C-alpha positions as semicolon CSV with decimal commas, in nm:
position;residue;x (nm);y (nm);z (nm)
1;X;1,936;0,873;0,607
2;X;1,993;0,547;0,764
3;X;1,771;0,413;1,080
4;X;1,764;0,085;1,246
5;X;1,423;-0,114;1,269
6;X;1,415;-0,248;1,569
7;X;1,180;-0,613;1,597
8;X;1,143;-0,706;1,973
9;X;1,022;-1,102;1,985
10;X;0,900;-1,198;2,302
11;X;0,951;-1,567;2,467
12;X;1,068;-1,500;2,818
13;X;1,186;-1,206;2,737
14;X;1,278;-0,976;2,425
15;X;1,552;-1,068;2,154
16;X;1,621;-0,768;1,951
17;X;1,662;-0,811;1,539
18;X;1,820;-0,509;1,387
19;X;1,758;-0,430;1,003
20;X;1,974;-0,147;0,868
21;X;1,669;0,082;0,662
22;X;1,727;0,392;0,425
23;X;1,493;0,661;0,331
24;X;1,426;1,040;0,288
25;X;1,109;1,250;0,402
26;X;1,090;1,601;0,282
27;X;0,913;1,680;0,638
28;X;0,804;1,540;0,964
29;X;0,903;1,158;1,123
30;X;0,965;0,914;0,943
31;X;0,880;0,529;1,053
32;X;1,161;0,268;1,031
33;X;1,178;0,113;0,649
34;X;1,122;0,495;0,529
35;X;1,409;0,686;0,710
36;X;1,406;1,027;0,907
37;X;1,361;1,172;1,201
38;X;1,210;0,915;1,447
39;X;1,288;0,551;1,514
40;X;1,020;0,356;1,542
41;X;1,018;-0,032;1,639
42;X;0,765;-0,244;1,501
43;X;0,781;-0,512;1,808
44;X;0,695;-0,887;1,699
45;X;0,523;-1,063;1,959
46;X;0,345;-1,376;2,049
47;X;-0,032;-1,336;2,121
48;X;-0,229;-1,495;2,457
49;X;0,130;-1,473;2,619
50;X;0,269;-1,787;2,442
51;X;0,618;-1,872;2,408
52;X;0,750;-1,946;2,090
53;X;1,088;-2,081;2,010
54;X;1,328;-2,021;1,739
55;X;1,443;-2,227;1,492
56;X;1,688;-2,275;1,175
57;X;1,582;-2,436;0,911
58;X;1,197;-2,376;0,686
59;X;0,943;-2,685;0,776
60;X;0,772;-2,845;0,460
61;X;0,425;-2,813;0,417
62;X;0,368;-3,178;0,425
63;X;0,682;-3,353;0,646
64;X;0,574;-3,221;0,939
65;X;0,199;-3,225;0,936
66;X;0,155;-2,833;0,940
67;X;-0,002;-2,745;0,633
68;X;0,082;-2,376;0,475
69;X;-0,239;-2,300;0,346
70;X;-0,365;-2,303;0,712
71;X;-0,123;-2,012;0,846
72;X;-0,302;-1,692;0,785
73;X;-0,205;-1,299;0,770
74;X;-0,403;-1,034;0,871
75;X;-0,381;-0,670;0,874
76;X;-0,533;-0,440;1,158
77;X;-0,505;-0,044;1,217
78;X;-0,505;0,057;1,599
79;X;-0,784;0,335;1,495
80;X;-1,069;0,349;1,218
81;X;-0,982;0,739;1,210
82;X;-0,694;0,971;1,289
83;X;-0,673;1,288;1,385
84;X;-0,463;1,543;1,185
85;X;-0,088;1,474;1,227
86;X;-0,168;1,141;1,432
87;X;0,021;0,808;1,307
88;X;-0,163;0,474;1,269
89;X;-0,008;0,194;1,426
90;X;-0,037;-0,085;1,097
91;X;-0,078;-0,463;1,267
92;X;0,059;-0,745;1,072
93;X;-0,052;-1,102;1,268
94;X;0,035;-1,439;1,133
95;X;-0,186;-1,693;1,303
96;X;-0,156;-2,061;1,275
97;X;-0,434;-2,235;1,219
98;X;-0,278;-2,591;1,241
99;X;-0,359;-2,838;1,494
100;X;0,018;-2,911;1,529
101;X;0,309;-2,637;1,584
102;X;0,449;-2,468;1,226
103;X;0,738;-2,294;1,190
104;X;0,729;-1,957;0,990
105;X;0,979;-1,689;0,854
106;X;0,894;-1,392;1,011
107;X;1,150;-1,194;0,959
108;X;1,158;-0,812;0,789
109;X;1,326;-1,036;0,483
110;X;0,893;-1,161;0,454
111;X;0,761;-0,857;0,552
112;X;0,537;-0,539;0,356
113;X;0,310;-0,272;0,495
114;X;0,155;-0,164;0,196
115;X;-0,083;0,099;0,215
116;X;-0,313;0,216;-0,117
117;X;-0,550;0,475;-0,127
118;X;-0,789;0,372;-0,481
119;X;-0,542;0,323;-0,757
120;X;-0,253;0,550;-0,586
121;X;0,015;0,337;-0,430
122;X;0,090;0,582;-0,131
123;X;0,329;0,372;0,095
124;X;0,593;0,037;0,101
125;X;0,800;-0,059;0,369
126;X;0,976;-0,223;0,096
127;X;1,071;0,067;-0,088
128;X;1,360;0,198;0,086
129;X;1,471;-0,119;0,327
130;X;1,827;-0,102;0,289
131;X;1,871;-0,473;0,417
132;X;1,654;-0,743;0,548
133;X;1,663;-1,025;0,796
134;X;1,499;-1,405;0,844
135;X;1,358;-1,474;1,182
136;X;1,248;-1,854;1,155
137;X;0,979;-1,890;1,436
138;X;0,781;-2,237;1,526
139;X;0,402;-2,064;1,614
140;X;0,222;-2,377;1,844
141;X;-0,146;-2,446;1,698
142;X;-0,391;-2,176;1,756
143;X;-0,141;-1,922;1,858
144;X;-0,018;-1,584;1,628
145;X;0,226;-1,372;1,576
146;X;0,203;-1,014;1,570
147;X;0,488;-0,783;1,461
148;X;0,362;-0,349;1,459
149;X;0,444;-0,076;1,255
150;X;0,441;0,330;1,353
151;X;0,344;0,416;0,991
152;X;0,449;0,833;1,008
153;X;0,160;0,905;0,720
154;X;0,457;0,969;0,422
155;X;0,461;0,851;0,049
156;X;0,749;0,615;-0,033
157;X;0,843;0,513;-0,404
158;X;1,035;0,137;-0,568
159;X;1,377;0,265;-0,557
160;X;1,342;0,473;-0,210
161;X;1,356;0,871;-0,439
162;X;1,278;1,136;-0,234
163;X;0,887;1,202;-0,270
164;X;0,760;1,577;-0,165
165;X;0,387;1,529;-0,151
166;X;0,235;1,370;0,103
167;X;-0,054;1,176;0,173
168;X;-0,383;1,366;0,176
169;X;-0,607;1,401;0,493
170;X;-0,906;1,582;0,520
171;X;-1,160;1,271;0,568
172;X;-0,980;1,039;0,284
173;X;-1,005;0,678;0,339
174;X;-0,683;0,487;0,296
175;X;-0,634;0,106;0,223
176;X;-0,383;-0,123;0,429
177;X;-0,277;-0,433;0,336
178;X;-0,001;-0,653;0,525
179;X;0,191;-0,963;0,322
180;X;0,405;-1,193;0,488
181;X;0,631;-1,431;0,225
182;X;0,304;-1,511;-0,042
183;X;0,078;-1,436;0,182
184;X;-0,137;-1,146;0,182
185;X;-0,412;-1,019;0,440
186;X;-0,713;-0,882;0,399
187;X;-0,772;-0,519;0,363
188;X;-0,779;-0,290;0,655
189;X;-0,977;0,053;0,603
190;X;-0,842;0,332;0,780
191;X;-0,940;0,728;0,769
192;X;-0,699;1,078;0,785
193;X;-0,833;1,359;0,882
């Protein structure tokens, strides 16, 4: 099954980014990057209401005064718990800590959701993305990114094979961690019930 993943930028207005994704469920909604039922649309947005503008090309870490090491990801869940058969909303923000503008690839090309549960790898966005896209964006100092993701609490596998079992609930604590490029966030606890 085939779905688009929508990415809705805001400056002024929304620009939409399409990525083609593939995936199978055995039951239930899928989100976009995992294929099924549903289509969900992780939206990419600026934070405080700032514009950001596009842009073509990757900036050097050095030739332009914005320094990599000072653009951070985080990850963030919309809920500590969730109820049975309700779907956390996974938060990937890239926040530029530069006291001059930086531009970043945001794009679903940069993108995981990655979500762990102890040494079980339960979830990828990666795993079944069919195709990928680069969305250069220039962040001003200060100001973030955010780009969300309707995770539809499924199991995904490298190589996008159909996985029956899903994730357990019941009170188990889950693990997610968001990486944009070679960066990777923190880890974000979250709880199914």
């Amino acid at each position: 099954m085939v779905l688009l993943l929508v990415i809705a930028v805001v400056f002024g207005g929304f620009i939409a980014v399409s990525s083609a994704i593939s995936g199978a469920q055995p039951s239930g909604g899928q989100p976009s990057g995992t294929g099924a039922a549903s289509d969900s649309k992780p939206n990419v947005s600026a934070s405080d209401g700032e514009s950001t503008s596009a842009s073509a090309a990757p900036t050097a870490s050095s030739d332009d005064g914005c320094e990599q090491n000072l653009v951070t990801v985080t990850a963030a869940t919309d809920k500590d718990s969730y109820a049975a058969g309700e779907k956390p909303l996974l938060t990937l923000k890239v926040t530029n800590n530069n006291k001059v503008p930086c531009e970043v690839n945001i794009g679903t090309s940069q993108m995981e959701y990655m979500i762990t549960s102890g040494s079980d790898r339960i979830f990828s966005s990666k795993d079944c993305q069919a195709e990928s896209t680069d969305l250069m964006k220039t962040i001003a100092p200060g100001k973030s990114e955010t780009a969300n993701f309707p995770w539809q609490r499924n199991r995904t596998v490298q190589g996008c094979q159909s996985v029956e079992a899903a994730p357990g609930a019941g009170g188990a604590y889950y693990v997610f961690t968001a990486r944009l490029a070679n960066k990777t966030s923190t880890k974000a606890v979250f709880q199914l019930n």
